[in-house]
Amino acid sequence: MTTQRIKEGDSVLPGERLGVIEEYLPGEGTFQDEDDVIYASITGIVHIDMKERKISVEATTRTPVYPKRNDVVLGEIQHVTKKSAIVNIFQIEDTPCPVTFSGYLFIKNTAGGYVEQMRDLFAPGDLIIARVQQQADGLARLSTVGTRFGVIKASCSRCGEPLHLQGRRLECTECGNYEQRKLAKNYGKLSKAEPVEEEPPIEEGI
Amino acid sequence: MSGKNTEVEQPLIDAKGLRTDGRKLDELRPIRLEVGNLSRADGSAYIEHGRNKIVAAVYGPRELHPRHLAQSDQALLRVNYRMATFSVSDRKRPAPSRREHEISMVLRQALEPMLFLKMYPRAAIDVFIQVLEADGGSRCASATVAALALADAGIPMRGLVAGCASGKIDGKIAMDMNDIEDKIGEADVPVVMCPERGEITLLQMDGKLTQKELAKILQMSEDGIHRIHEMQKAVLLEKYAQIRKEIGEVPEEEAEVLAAQKPEIEKDEAEKPKATKKRTKPVKAEKKEDETKPAKKEKKTKKKTESESS
């Protein structure tokens, strides 16, 4: 186990010592222990980024899907409070998740400006595209700042019918109701992913 | 596992100091490992440890059903240890026995500290361990193979665990007990540990030992676990070197070097004459009856597991 120094391109296994925290930042596929030693957590190939002084392991096995920083995710608003929303993430990048993951969207990270209340921008049941800001304690912190991000599908809060884009707001063709959302650029079109109408794994209650 | 003893009394260690299967006291049974042998599982592995033949399959992290079991801050690890009806000499009844439930639990506890379950909240990671043929020490072999299957599934781990059950036979401490030694020997101590970290995640004891003997057994198991761990590493490296060779990432020579490492280890533990069926000591017969023994155990580690031996 304590062999020579780990080099770029080495094959490592879980639990293998990679270095100490003074040498590198622990990147993906690694973990830092209480003793400030960095170990590999997966089977793979070592990459050392000397610019950022970061050591990571690229998996040679299959990798379980879960939201990582900077992933673009597709989710459903589950719950809206005054300042935040809980999102069920069911697609990460282009991969449907075998499980839904929880995401947290704080009001500050919604539109890039001042927003009075979360319910001005989102309602439960909306499908949104968001970016993962960070993953902490199993909760992905999301952001919808940017034209690409926001609601891509919403239904009328009065009658439940799908809302249609009418100028810059959403109109319900059934009951004539108008609603406001933080809209993604391509509202109504589920981006590149073809199987658009894919239902999220049914998720009820908190 | 038939707890039945035959008539002829025969020592477990012969005049030359060899055991019933021809091993020395500090020798492991022959071990063969395979990784990724099941195509439909997310990760899988197979072990032949002496006459133990065990398959492990890992699924997940995946959606957890039933939902109410989900933990909002971490994944749920479910380990299912099952013995095939044909795995022992008397047909095992197909319903999960008390012993299987117990081993499932202790294996879960042995694997849990190695995983980063917090990375996958509300998910489930399922580990299915199917014993096709049982010899002594099947829970240890199961831990070894389950760790490999988890690594194959790409689930982040603190390290690989491996298991080895040493014990006391005919008054002497012996490594890696087989079925007969397990049944009529004096004591049996299954240990599962992560050799790189020196952490014991499963420790059980069946029989009576002095503190000194226990310490010696632990030492011996650790030694055996280190050897098994080397085999685990070799087989994982070999598999992925093979894949990388196929996609042209690794020069062929390097892959061959890696591939050569494994058979070497196997040769080391080369086939020994098989155990003879007619040996026994009737004395401890009742003590070793399969499912009825009361547990005796000592806890030395953070992972404590109440239970009986196999």
JSON list of N, CA and C in Angstrom, two decimals, chain A residues 62-68 92 95-99 101, chain B residues 61 120:
[
{"chain": "A", "resi": 62, "resn": "ARG", "atom": "N", "xyz": [-18.11, 1.36, -14.45]},
{"chain": "A", "resi": 62, "resn": "ARG", "atom": "CA", "xyz": [-19.25, 2.23, -14.71]},
{"chain": "A", "resi": 62, "resn": "ARG", "atom": "C", "xyz": [-19.38, 3.19, -13.54]},
{"chain": "A", "resi": 63, "resn": "THR", "atom": "N", "xyz": [-20.02, 4.32, -13.80]},
{"chain": "A", "resi": 63, "resn": "THR", "atom": "CA", "xyz": [-20.16, 5.28, -12.71]},
{"chain": "A", "resi": 63, "resn": "THR", "atom": "C", "xyz": [-21.63, 5.46, -12.37]},
{"chain": "A", "resi": 64, "resn": "PRO", "atom": "N", "xyz": [-21.96, 5.41, -11.11]},
{"chain": "A", "resi": 64, "resn": "PRO", "atom": "CA", "xyz": [-23.34, 5.66, -10.72]},
{"chain": "A", "resi": 64, "resn": "PRO", "atom": "C", "xyz": [-23.71, 7.11, -11.05]},
{"chain": "A", "resi": 65, "resn": "VAL", "atom": "N", "xyz": [-24.95, 7.33, -11.48]},
{"chain": "A", "resi": 65, "resn": "VAL", "atom": "CA", "xyz": [-25.37, 8.71, -11.79]},
{"chain": "A", "resi": 65, "resn": "VAL", "atom": "C", "xyz": [-25.82, 9.42, -10.52]},
{"chain": "A", "resi": 66, "resn": "TYR", "atom": "N", "xyz": [-25.30, 10.60, -10.32]},
{"chain": "A", "resi": 66, "resn": "TYR", "atom": "CA", "xyz": [-25.80, 11.47, -9.26]},
{"chain": "A", "resi": 66, "resn": "TYR", "atom": "C", "xyz": [-25.36, 12.89, -9.58]},
{"chain": "A", "resi": 67, "resn": "PRO", "atom": "N", "xyz": [-26.09, 13.89, -9.11]},
{"chain": "A", "resi": 67, "resn": "PRO", "atom": "CA", "xyz": [-25.80, 15.25, -9.53]},
{"chain": "A", "resi": 67, "resn": "PRO", "atom": "C", "xyz": [-24.46, 15.74, -9.00]},
{"chain": "A", "resi": 68, "resn": "LYS", "atom": "N", "xyz": [-23.66, 16.27, -9.90]},
{"chain": "A", "resi": 68, "resn": "LYS", "atom": "CA", "xyz": [-22.38, 16.85, -9.52]},
{"chain": "A", "resi": 68, "resn": "LYS", "atom": "C", "xyz": [-22.41, 18.34, -9.83]},
{"chain": "A", "resi": 92, "resn": "ILE", "atom": "N", "xyz": [-30.06, 13.89, -15.24]},
{"chain": "A", "resi": 92, "resn": "ILE", "atom": "CA", "xyz": [-28.81, 14.62, -15.07]},
{"chain": "A", "resi": 92, "resn": "ILE", "atom": "C", "xyz": [-28.10, 14.58, -16.40]},
{"chain": "A", "resi": 95, "resn": "THR", "atom": "N", "xyz": [-28.74, 11.74, -18.91]},
{"chain": "A", "resi": 95, "resn": "THR", "atom": "CA", "xyz": [-28.97, 10.42, -18.33]},
{"chain": "A", "resi": 95, "resn": "THR", "atom": "C", "xyz": [-30.16, 10.45, -17.38]},
{"chain": "A", "resi": 96, "resn": "PRO", "atom": "N", "xyz": [-31.20, 9.69, -17.65]},
{"chain": "A", "resi": 96, "resn": "PRO", "atom": "CA", "xyz": [-32.28, 9.61, -16.67]},
{"chain": "A", "resi": 96, "resn": "PRO", "atom": "C", "xyz": [-31.77, 8.94, -15.40]},
{"chain": "A", "resi": 97, "resn": "CYS", "atom": "N", "xyz": [-32.18, 9.45, -14.27]},
{"chain": "A", "resi": 97, "resn": "CYS", "atom": "CA", "xyz": [-31.67, 8.90, -13.02]},
{"chain": "A", "resi": 97, "resn": "CYS", "atom": "C", "xyz": [-32.46, 7.66, -12.63]},
{"chain": "A", "resi": 98, "resn": "PRO", "atom": "N", "xyz": [-31.78, 6.68, -12.10]},
{"chain": "A", "resi": 98, "resn": "PRO", "atom": "CA", "xyz": [-32.50, 5.53, -11.58]},
{"chain": "A", "resi": 98, "resn": "PRO", "atom": "C", "xyz": [-33.28, 5.90, -10.31]},
{"chain": "A", "resi": 99, "resn": "VAL", "atom": "N", "xyz": [-32.82, 6.93, -9.63]},
{"chain": "A", "resi": 99, "resn": "VAL", "atom": "CA", "xyz": [-33.56, 7.43, -8.47]},
{"chain": "A", "resi": 99, "resn": "VAL", "atom": "C", "xyz": [-33.72, 8.92, -8.67]},
{"chain": "A", "resi": 101, "resn": "PHE", "atom": "N", "xyz": [-33.28, 12.60, -7.27]},
{"chain": "A", "resi": 101, "resn": "PHE", "atom": "CA", "xyz": [-32.44, 13.25, -6.28]},
{"chain": "A", "resi": 101, "resn": "PHE", "atom": "C", "xyz": [-33.10, 14.55, -5.85]},
{"chain": "B", "resi": 61, "resn": "PRO", "atom": "N", "xyz": [-26.48, 2.76, -7.02]},
{"chain": "B", "resi": 61, "resn": "PRO", "atom": "CA", "xyz": [-27.61, 3.28, -6.28]},
{"chain": "B", "resi": 61, "resn": "PRO", "atom": "C", "xyz": [-28.85, 3.41, -7.17]},
{"chain": "B", "resi": 120, "resn": "TYR", "atom": "N", "xyz": [-25.48, 9.35, -1.74]},
{"chain": "B", "resi": 120, "resn": "TYR", "atom": "CA", "xyz": [-26.68, 8.97, -2.48]},
{"chain": "B", "resi": 120, "resn": "TYR", "atom": "C", "xyz": [-27.91, 8.97, -1.59]}
]
